[in-house]
Every structure is written in structure tokens, then in C-alpha cells.
Short mmCIF file of C-alpha atoms in Angstrom, two decimals:
data_model
loop_
_atom_site.label_atom_id
_atom_site.label_comp_id
_atom_site.label_asym_id
_atom_site.label_seq_id
_atom_site.Cartn_x
_atom_site.Cartn_y
_atom_site.Cartn_z
CA MET A 118 106.88 -43.67 -7.54
CA GLY A 119 108.63 -44.50 -4.34
CA LEU A 120 110.94 -41.57 -4.80
CA LEU A 121 109.38 -39.48 -1.94
CA PRO A 122 109.83 -39.73 1.72
CA ALA A 123 106.64 -41.61 3.00
CA PRO A 124 105.31 -38.66 5.00
CA VAL A 125 105.40 -36.55 1.87
CA GLU A 126 103.38 -39.04 -0.15
CA ARG A 127 100.98 -39.41 2.81
CA LEU A 128 100.52 -35.76 3.08
CA ALA A 129 99.81 -35.39 -0.75
CA GLU A 130 97.21 -37.99 -0.33
CA GLU A 131 95.54 -36.23 2.75
CA PHE A 132 95.37 -33.06 0.77
CA ALA A 133 93.85 -34.66 -2.36
CA ARG A 134 90.81 -35.65 -0.19
CA PHE A 135 89.74 -32.06 -0.10
CA PRO A 136 87.25 -30.74 -2.63
CA GLY A 137 88.62 -28.99 -5.47
CA ILE A 138 92.29 -30.15 -4.81
CA GLY A 139 93.37 -32.47 -7.66
CA PRO A 140 96.24 -34.86 -7.35
CA LYS A 141 98.78 -32.41 -8.84
CA THR A 142 97.74 -29.56 -6.48
CA ALA A 143 97.91 -31.85 -3.64
CA GLN A 144 101.49 -33.01 -4.52
CA ARG A 145 102.37 -29.39 -5.13
CA LEU A 146 100.91 -28.56 -1.54
CA ALA A 147 102.75 -31.44 -0.07
CA PHE A 148 105.99 -30.49 -1.67
CA HIS A 149 105.80 -27.00 -0.65
CA ALA A 150 105.03 -27.97 2.87
CA ALA A 151 108.03 -30.30 2.93
CA SER A 152 110.63 -28.02 1.30
CA ARG A 153 109.49 -24.31 1.84
CA VAL A 154 107.74 -24.21 5.25
CA PRO A 155 109.54 -24.08 8.39
CA PRO A 156 108.88 -26.99 10.58
CA ALA A 157 107.40 -24.49 13.37
CA VAL A 158 104.81 -23.32 10.81
CA LEU A 159 103.93 -26.79 9.67
CA ASP A 160 103.29 -27.50 13.61
CA GLY A 161 101.12 -24.57 13.81
CA LEU A 162 99.06 -25.85 10.85
CA ALA A 163 98.80 -29.33 12.44
CA ALA A 164 97.77 -27.67 15.77
CA ALA A 165 95.16 -25.66 13.99
CA ILE A 166 93.71 -28.92 12.34
CA THR A 167 93.92 -30.72 15.68
CA ALA A 168 92.06 -27.91 17.50
CA THR A 169 89.46 -27.93 14.76
CA ALA A 170 88.92 -31.70 15.00
CA ALA A 171 88.70 -31.31 18.73
CA THR A 172 86.45 -28.43 19.34
CA VAL A 173 84.49 -27.52 16.16
CA THR A 174 80.87 -28.85 16.09
CA PRO A 175 77.64 -27.89 14.48
CA CYS A 176 75.34 -25.37 16.07
CA PRO A 177 72.66 -27.75 17.58
CA VAL A 178 69.94 -25.49 16.02
CA CYS A 179 70.97 -24.29 12.62
CA PHE A 180 74.15 -26.40 11.78
CA PHE A 181 76.48 -23.60 11.15
CA LEU A 182 79.93 -24.09 12.51
CA SER A 183 80.32 -23.48 16.45
CA ASP A 184 82.41 -24.28 19.40
CA GLU A 185 82.04 -27.61 21.46
CA GLY A 186 78.17 -28.01 21.22
CA GLN A 187 77.29 -24.18 21.94
CA LEU A 188 74.85 -22.17 19.98
CA CYS A 189 76.88 -20.68 17.05
CA ALA A 190 77.51 -16.88 16.74
CA VAL A 191 74.54 -16.14 14.75
CA CYS A 192 72.05 -17.97 16.91
CA ARG A 193 73.58 -16.39 20.10
CA GLN A 194 73.10 -12.71 18.92
CA PRO A 195 69.88 -11.53 20.90
CA THR A 196 69.18 -8.77 18.14
CA ARG A 197 68.45 -11.52 15.21
CA ASP A 198 64.91 -11.69 14.07
CA ARG A 199 63.74 -15.14 14.92
CA GLN A 200 60.68 -15.30 12.72
CA LEU A 201 62.96 -15.56 9.63
CA ILE A 202 64.88 -18.67 8.62
CA CYS A 203 67.38 -18.58 5.61
CA VAL A 204 68.07 -21.99 4.46
CA VAL A 205 71.39 -22.45 2.85
CA GLU A 206 73.75 -25.45 1.63
CA GLU A 207 77.03 -24.73 3.33
CA PRO A 208 78.75 -22.70 6.17
CA GLY A 209 80.45 -20.47 3.45
CA ASP A 210 76.63 -19.35 2.44
CA VAL A 211 76.11 -17.79 5.81
CA LEU A 212 79.26 -15.70 5.44
CA ALA A 213 78.48 -14.64 1.81
CA ILE A 214 74.95 -13.48 3.10
CA GLU A 215 76.34 -11.82 6.36
CA ARG A 216 78.81 -9.92 4.46
CA THR A 217 75.76 -8.17 2.61
CA GLY A 218 74.31 -6.84 5.95
CA GLU A 219 70.90 -7.31 4.43
CA PHE A 220 69.52 -10.15 6.45
CA ARG A 221 68.89 -9.98 10.28
CA GLY A 222 67.03 -13.36 10.83
CA LEU A 223 68.60 -17.11 11.56
CA TYR A 224 70.07 -19.58 9.32
CA HIS A 225 69.77 -23.20 8.50
CA VAL A 226 72.45 -25.00 7.07
CA LEU A 227 71.47 -28.21 5.34
CA GLY A 228 75.20 -29.36 4.89
CA ALA A 229 74.78 -30.00 1.18
CA ALA A 230 72.30 -30.12 -1.68
CA LEU A 231 70.05 -33.23 -2.88
CA SER A 232 72.09 -35.23 -5.35
CA PRO A 233 70.72 -38.48 -6.36
CA LEU A 234 73.55 -39.22 -8.51
CA ASP A 235 75.99 -39.13 -5.53
CA GLY A 236 73.73 -40.77 -3.39
CA VAL A 237 72.83 -37.68 -1.30
CA GLY A 238 69.16 -37.89 -0.18
CA PRO A 239 66.96 -35.71 2.25
CA ASN A 240 68.08 -37.88 5.13
CA ASP A 241 71.92 -36.89 4.47
CA LEU A 242 70.89 -33.33 4.94
CA HIS A 243 69.62 -31.44 7.91
CA CYS A 244 65.98 -31.19 6.47
CA GLN A 245 63.98 -32.85 9.15
CA GLU A 246 65.54 -30.61 11.66
CA LEU A 247 64.17 -27.64 9.53
CA LEU A 248 60.77 -28.90 9.38
CA ASP A 249 61.10 -29.32 13.34
CA ARG A 250 62.20 -25.88 13.81
CA VAL A 251 59.22 -24.50 11.73
CA ALA A 252 56.64 -27.05 13.32
CA ALA A 253 57.87 -25.76 16.70
CA GLY A 254 56.19 -22.47 15.89
CA GLY A 255 57.28 -18.77 15.92
CA VAL A 256 58.54 -18.77 12.21
CA LYS A 257 56.89 -16.48 9.95
CA GLU A 258 59.05 -16.92 6.69
CA VAL A 259 61.62 -19.52 5.50
CA ILE A 260 63.86 -18.12 2.58
CA LEU A 261 65.17 -20.89 0.49
CA ALA A 262 68.78 -19.72 -0.48
CA THR A 263 70.27 -22.91 -1.88
CA ASP A 264 72.32 -22.44 -5.07
CA SER A 265 70.91 -21.79 -8.39
CA ASP A 266 72.22 -25.03 -9.91
CA LEU A 267 70.29 -28.23 -10.60
CA GLU A 268 70.98 -29.73 -6.94
CA GLY A 269 70.18 -26.51 -5.32
CA GLU A 270 66.85 -25.99 -7.24
CA ALA A 271 66.03 -29.75 -6.69
CA THR A 272 66.61 -29.07 -2.90
CA ALA A 273 64.51 -25.87 -2.81
CA THR A 274 61.72 -27.78 -4.59
CA TYR A 275 61.72 -30.63 -2.14
CA LEU A 276 61.70 -28.23 0.77
CA LEU A 277 58.89 -26.24 -0.47
CA ARG A 278 56.77 -29.32 -0.85
CA ARG A 279 57.61 -30.42 2.69
CA LEU A 280 56.89 -27.15 4.11
CA GLU A 281 53.54 -26.55 2.26
CA GLY A 282 51.58 -28.24 5.03
CA LEU A 283 53.09 -25.83 7.75
CA ASP A 284 51.80 -22.30 8.55
CA VAL A 285 54.75 -20.51 7.12
CA GLN A 286 55.51 -18.37 4.06
CA VAL A 287 58.30 -19.87 1.94
CA THR A 288 60.31 -17.70 -0.44
CA ARG A 289 63.22 -18.21 -2.82
CA LEU A 290 66.04 -15.74 -3.43
CA ALA A 291 65.70 -13.71 -6.75
CA HIS A 292 67.29 -14.46 -9.67
CA GLY A 293 69.99 -11.70 -9.25
CA LEU A 294 72.15 -14.78 -8.51
CA PRO A 295 74.06 -15.94 -11.64
CA MET A 296 72.51 -19.25 -12.79
CA GLY A 297 74.67 -22.44 -12.57
CA GLY A 298 76.83 -20.58 -9.98
CA GLU A 299 77.46 -21.20 -6.35
CA LEU A 300 76.21 -18.77 -3.69
CA ALA A 301 79.42 -18.42 -1.72
CA TYR A 302 81.35 -17.32 -4.76
CA ALA A 303 78.91 -14.38 -5.58
CA ASP A 304 79.90 -10.88 -5.19
CA GLU A 305 78.22 -9.01 -2.25
CA ARG A 306 75.94 -6.61 -4.38
CA THR A 307 74.59 -9.63 -6.33
CA VAL A 308 73.69 -11.58 -3.00
CA ALA A 309 72.22 -8.21 -1.56
CA ARG A 310 69.90 -7.72 -4.84
CA ALA A 311 68.87 -11.47 -4.67
CA PHE A 312 67.99 -10.80 -0.99
CA SER A 313 65.83 -7.61 -1.64
CA GLY A 314 64.12 -9.17 -4.79
CA ARG A 315 63.26 -12.59 -3.23
CA ARG A 316 59.80 -13.76 -4.20
CA GLN A 317 57.11 -16.21 -3.06
CA ALA A 318 58.15 -19.77 -3.88
CA MET B 186 83.65 -11.50 10.49
CA GLY B 187 83.89 -12.90 14.05
CA LEU B 188 81.09 -15.52 13.21
CA LEU B 189 83.45 -18.55 13.00
CA PRO B 190 84.92 -20.68 15.57
CA ALA B 191 88.59 -19.34 16.17
CA PRO B 192 90.11 -22.71 15.11
CA VAL B 193 88.38 -22.53 11.74
CA GLU B 194 89.46 -18.99 11.34
CA ARG B 195 93.20 -20.00 12.14
CA LEU B 196 92.99 -22.78 9.97
CA ALA B 197 91.86 -20.92 6.97
CA GLU B 198 94.77 -18.40 7.57
CA GLU B 199 97.18 -21.47 7.57
CA PHE B 200 96.06 -22.88 4.62
CA ALA B 201 96.10 -19.31 2.87
CA ARG B 202 99.98 -19.35 3.51
CA PHE B 203 100.29 -21.92 0.68
CA PRO B 204 101.05 -21.04 -2.96
CA GLY B 205 98.05 -21.03 -5.26
CA ILE B 206 95.58 -21.04 -2.54
CA GLY B 207 93.57 -17.80 -2.31
CA PRO B 208 91.64 -16.59 0.72
CA LYS B 209 88.31 -18.00 -0.72
CA THR B 210 89.79 -21.58 -1.34
CA ALA B 211 91.58 -21.42 1.86
CA GLN B 212 88.21 -20.72 3.76
CA ARG B 213 86.60 -23.31 1.67
CA LEU B 214 89.13 -25.92 2.86
CA ALA B 215 88.85 -24.93 6.41
CA PHE B 216 84.93 -25.14 6.04
CA HIS B 217 85.23 -28.56 4.61
CA ALA B 218 87.69 -29.71 7.24
CA ALA B 219 85.29 -28.49 10.01
CA SER B 220 82.13 -29.64 8.97
CA ARG B 221 82.50 -32.58 6.64
CA VAL B 222 85.81 -34.44 7.60
CA PRO B 223 85.69 -36.97 10.57
CA PRO B 224 87.81 -35.81 13.45
CA ALA B 225 89.96 -39.09 13.00
CA VAL B 226 90.54 -38.20 9.35
CA LEU B 227 91.62 -34.81 10.46
CA ASP B 228 93.92 -36.17 13.08
CA GLY B 229 95.40 -38.10 10.35
CA LEU B 230 96.08 -34.90 8.28
CA ALA B 231 97.62 -33.41 11.47
CA ALA B 232 99.82 -36.36 12.05
CA ALA B 233 100.94 -36.41 8.24
CA ILE B 234 101.87 -32.68 8.67
CA THR B 235 103.64 -33.12 11.87
CA ALA B 236 105.68 -36.12 10.48
CA THR B 237 106.82 -34.06 7.60
CA ALA B 238 107.92 -31.29 9.71
CA ALA B 239 110.02 -33.74 11.89
CA THR B 240 111.51 -36.12 9.41
CA VAL B 241 111.64 -34.77 5.82
CA THR B 242 114.90 -33.07 5.03
CA PRO B 243 116.59 -32.09 1.81
CA CYS B 244 119.22 -34.68 0.40
CA PRO B 245 122.50 -33.54 1.52
CA VAL B 246 123.82 -33.83 -2.19
CA CYS B 247 120.94 -32.85 -4.37
CA PHE B 248 118.52 -31.21 -2.29
CA PHE B 249 115.57 -33.54 -3.50
CA LEU B 250 113.31 -34.44 -0.55
CA SER B 251 114.62 -37.17 1.84
CA ASP B 252 114.48 -38.79 5.17
CA GLU B 253 116.27 -37.23 8.27
CA GLY B 254 119.52 -36.27 6.64
CA GLN B 255 119.93 -39.39 4.52
CA LEU B 256 120.96 -39.40 0.72
CA CYS B 257 117.56 -39.21 -1.41
CA ALA B 258 115.77 -42.07 -3.26
CA VAL B 259 117.57 -41.13 -6.27
CA CYS B 260 121.16 -40.57 -5.11
CA ARG B 261 120.96 -43.86 -3.31
CA GLN B 262 120.18 -45.87 -6.45
CA PRO B 263 123.58 -47.57 -7.34
CA THR B 264 122.58 -47.70 -10.98
CA ARG B 265 122.35 -44.02 -11.74
CA ASP B 266 125.02 -42.45 -14.10
CA ARG B 267 126.91 -40.11 -11.73
CA GLN B 268 128.49 -38.34 -14.64
CA LEU B 269 125.31 -36.71 -15.34
CA ILE B 270 123.56 -33.90 -13.33
CA CYS B 271 120.21 -32.59 -14.30
CA VAL B 272 119.45 -29.26 -12.71
CA VAL B 273 115.96 -28.36 -11.82
CA GLU B 274 114.03 -25.79 -9.76
CA GLU B 275 111.84 -27.79 -7.71
CA PRO B 276 111.15 -31.45 -6.36
CA GLY B 277 107.97 -31.68 -8.57
CA ASP B 278 110.36 -31.53 -11.50
CA VAL B 279 112.39 -34.48 -10.38
CA LEU B 280 109.14 -36.50 -10.60
CA ALA B 281 108.04 -35.27 -13.95
CA ILE B 282 111.27 -36.24 -15.39
CA GLU B 283 111.50 -39.59 -13.64
CA ARG B 284 107.94 -40.47 -15.09
CA THR B 285 109.62 -40.32 -18.79
CA GLY B 286 112.22 -42.81 -17.78
CA GLU B 287 114.57 -40.99 -20.06
CA PHE B 288 117.12 -39.88 -17.55
CA ARG B 289 119.36 -42.10 -15.55
CA GLY B 290 121.57 -39.45 -14.06
CA LEU B 291 121.46 -37.60 -10.79
CA TYR B 292 119.66 -34.15 -10.00
CA HIS B 293 120.24 -30.90 -8.19
CA VAL B 294 117.21 -29.10 -7.00
CA LEU B 295 118.00 -25.42 -6.79
CA GLY B 296 114.77 -24.77 -4.67
CA ALA B 297 113.64 -21.92 -6.85
CA ALA B 298 114.45 -19.78 -9.88
CA LEU B 299 116.19 -16.62 -9.75
CA SER B 300 113.81 -13.57 -9.40
CA PRO B 301 115.14 -10.29 -8.59
CA LEU B 302 111.93 -8.53 -8.27
CA ASP B 303 110.88 -11.15 -5.47
CA GLY B 304 114.46 -10.64 -4.14
CA VAL B 305 115.44 -14.30 -4.76
CA GLY B 306 119.20 -14.08 -5.72
CA PRO B 307 121.89 -16.99 -6.33
CA ASN B 308 122.48 -17.20 -2.67
CA ASP B 309 118.96 -18.03 -1.99
CA LEU B 310 119.31 -21.13 -4.28
CA HIS B 311 121.63 -24.01 -4.18
CA CYS B 312 123.83 -22.68 -6.85
CA GLN B 313 127.22 -22.78 -4.90
CA GLU B 314 126.48 -26.49 -4.02
CA LEU B 315 126.10 -27.25 -7.66
CA LEU B 316 129.40 -25.53 -8.41
CA ASP B 317 131.15 -27.60 -5.70
CA ARG B 318 129.61 -30.88 -7.07
CA VAL B 319 131.03 -30.27 -10.38
CA ALA B 320 134.41 -28.80 -9.21
CA ALA B 321 134.79 -31.99 -7.32
CA GLY B 322 135.29 -34.01 -10.44
CA GLY B 323 133.49 -36.86 -12.09
CA VAL B 324 130.73 -34.83 -13.82
CA LYS B 325 130.79 -34.92 -17.53
CA GLU B 326 127.46 -33.25 -18.25
CA VAL B 327 125.24 -30.74 -16.51
CA ILE B 328 121.82 -30.49 -18.13
CA LEU B 329 119.89 -27.26 -17.24
CA ALA B 330 116.24 -28.08 -16.78
CA THR B 331 114.97 -25.03 -15.42
CA ASP B 332 111.66 -23.77 -16.55
CA SER B 333 111.19 -22.00 -19.75
CA ASP B 334 109.78 -18.75 -18.27
CA LEU B 335 111.72 -16.01 -17.56
CA GLU B 336 113.07 -16.83 -14.24
CA GLY B 337 114.06 -20.32 -15.38
CA GLU B 338 115.73 -18.85 -18.39
CA ALA B 339 117.71 -16.26 -16.44
CA THR B 340 118.84 -19.02 -13.93
CA ALA B 341 120.12 -21.14 -16.76
CA THR B 342 121.99 -18.25 -18.10
CA TYR B 343 123.56 -17.64 -14.74
CA LEU B 344 124.51 -21.08 -14.13
CA LEU B 345 125.78 -21.43 -17.64
CA ARG B 346 128.25 -18.39 -17.04
CA ARG B 347 129.24 -19.84 -13.62
CA LEU B 348 130.08 -23.16 -14.96
CA GLU B 349 132.03 -21.96 -17.99
CA GLY B 350 135.41 -22.04 -16.28
CA LEU B 351 134.87 -25.77 -15.15
CA ASP B 352 135.57 -28.74 -17.36
CA VAL B 353 132.00 -29.84 -17.95
CA GLN B 354 129.55 -29.98 -20.94
CA VAL B 355 126.63 -27.82 -20.23
CA THR B 356 123.28 -28.49 -22.08
CA ARG B 357 119.69 -27.22 -21.90
CA LEU B 358 116.52 -29.17 -22.53
CA ALA B 359 115.37 -28.75 -25.95
CA HIS B 360 112.52 -26.53 -26.80
CA GLY B 361 109.93 -29.16 -26.87
CA LEU B 362 108.62 -27.72 -23.72
CA PRO B 363 105.78 -25.28 -24.26
CA MET B 364 107.42 -21.54 -23.57
CA GLY B 365 106.30 -19.85 -20.43
CA GLY B 366 104.99 -23.03 -18.93
CA GLU B 367 106.14 -24.87 -15.86
CA LEU B 368 107.97 -28.16 -16.15
CA ALA B 369 106.04 -29.92 -13.41
CA TYR B 370 102.77 -29.60 -15.50
CA ALA B 371 104.13 -30.72 -18.78
CA ASP B 372 102.92 -34.12 -20.18
CA GLU B 373 105.39 -37.05 -20.01
CA ARG B 374 105.94 -37.06 -23.92
CA THR B 375 106.74 -33.54 -24.07
CA VAL B 376 109.20 -33.75 -21.27
CA ALA B 377 110.85 -36.93 -22.74
CA ARG B 378 111.27 -35.26 -26.19
CA ALA B 379 112.75 -32.33 -24.58
CA PHE B 380 115.25 -34.49 -22.89
CA SER B 381 116.21 -36.56 -26.25
CA GLY B 382 116.63 -33.30 -28.10
CA ARG B 383 118.78 -31.28 -25.62
CA ARG B 384 121.32 -29.10 -27.16
CA GLN B 385 124.60 -27.50 -26.31
CA ALA B 386 123.90 -24.50 -24.00
#
């Protein structure tokens, strides 16, 4: 259009890069930022983004979000059962499971699910690192908690096949989870039931 | 939860301040930023936000978005018909109308609509500035293009009453616009039809 100040156009473009934010929502966010948010609050947002870029790194063991190369808050807890690894797609899934209070093991965050159509293969996920963790020993059970959509199921099937040669029990969350849905959006009781009813994969 | 690095928690809080972004979406955005967006891209977003905070100001005449106190891109165009003022709620409404190519006058951006329940009164909008523009002379028609929801209608009614004493024709966009909807989301043809069918208020 050429009617907007350049920083607002640029801000809308930056917002539109985020998942689930269409061009209209991105523009709305940029307008809101430009016309309603006091400069001091905007500077606070910019600082939060810069701090995230500078200090947040994946946990070197489980790939959950952590600080500057250190172990994440879950891996650091001495009381967790290190014989159990729950495999999820995204950091938000860890929070969804922690909210239930049902699981006391460790996690493994793949980063995404397999999606051949989008060009996401096993090497784009932290699959090998999971196999290495299991091969290193001391793990009794791997719980596959990928989403119950097509990509999540394909990812679970792939991991099950890769884990078969190793001395570990592999389970899959029970179908208490709504089919086609994403784990991070399920309510706590549904996630809890899916945990207690998990079955041999 | 205490499981997330502090910058990610803070980022989610900052995102949640934006309209239409609930806490879950805000967290999802923060996760995405922390785990998928390269630091250089994040720094670009932070820079866009900082530039917006530092340089974007409302146009001193019409309150559309502009640069550092200057007239906005619409007010600067020498070909616009300065006898027509189209009154809208938000900057996004200006873009929606410009996309139709139907309107060649100037704008007046109120900033919001009257909403007694939310404590938004006439003094919170740029109402007085509109009256001053009209009182200064040279304006033949004021087109009230506030949204067709309750707040927008109330705002139009309020402005109509305030403009009655002045020597100016006041019109309202035709009801081609879907009732209860927001102008910024209407398709171009609907907005265009609403313009051509505008009636005496």
C-alpha cells in the first residue's frame, strides 16, 4: 500500500512469520503496537525478545528450553525418575504434561513431527539423540507422546521401529487424547488419563 | 510453572498484552521464538519493535500512523479532496477503505469507539480534533465510517449530534457492511458498496 510508516510494515512482516498468525492478524498486532502501546512497553517487548535470542538454548540432554547451554529445569531436578523418557514434539507438550503431575520421568523434545510433505525428515528432529540416550543405558521405558495426528503417529511408528533393537520398553499414550488434536491444547484431565492408560506400543 | 527460562516466560507475558492473543497463543509464540527462530531473525523483530517505538507517531491532522511528527502518507498527497473527511475508528480501517479505491478525501482516525462499559468516553477519542477540523472551515462532508456494532453506532450518533451545529453535511456508510462486523475485516467489494450507497445521517 505504501501508506504505512516503514517500521510498521516491517513489524507486520515480522509478526506474520510466526505460526498461526495470518497477514491480517500480523497487521493488527503491528497497528496495535504502533498506536496503542506506549514506547516504554514496546521497548520492554524488544528487550524480552533480545534476551531470548541471546540466552535461551535447548537443553543439551532433552532439548527442552534452557538457559545458556545448561541443563533444563526438568533435567536438573534430582527427584526425577531417570529410567523413564517421555518423547514429545514441542516444548509446550512438556508443560502440558507437567501440569497433570502424573509423570516424574525425563523428557525428550523432538522439535517437531515427521512431515515428508513439508520436507521434515528424521534428521531434522532430535531422533538420533534419543537413540543415543537409550543406547547409553539406564532407560527402562520410552513413552511416545507425540500428537495423535498423522504426523505424530508417523513419528511414533518411526521411533518404535528404531527403538526395537534396544533393550527398552516402548509405550504410547492411551487414546484418551482426542484424535486429530494437538497435545499442547488438551485439558489436564485428558492428558492425565492418557498417561495412566498408556499401552505397549 | 518455573520450568521455563525467565526470558521465555517474560516474552509470553509481553505477547499476551496484545489484543486477540490469549495466554496459550502467547506461550506458543514465545516457544516458537525461543526454539525455532534463529537469533538473527529475533534480533530483527526486536529492532522493528524498537524502531516503531522510536519513530512512529500519529499524524498531527488525522491521527493515522505517520513518521516522527510529520503528516501521514494520505494527508501528504496533494490530489486528495480536502472537503471530504472520512471518520474511522482505527488505522486498519483506513487501509480497508484505501484498498477499494473509492474514496479520495482525507481521514480522521478516532483511535477507538465509545464504550462506556470499558470506560472509553469522548475525551479518550480524537473527537474534539475532528470538530476543530470542521470548524476551521473548508469541509463539505463528514462521512461517519465507524464499525456497525453497538460501540461504532453509538460513536456515530454522538459525532452526528456534535456536528449538527456546524455547516457540514454528515453521512453514514450504507448498510452494505455486515451488521455486527468490524470494518477492517470486510471484503473490498462490500466496503466499496457501502461507500457508494452512503446516506444522509
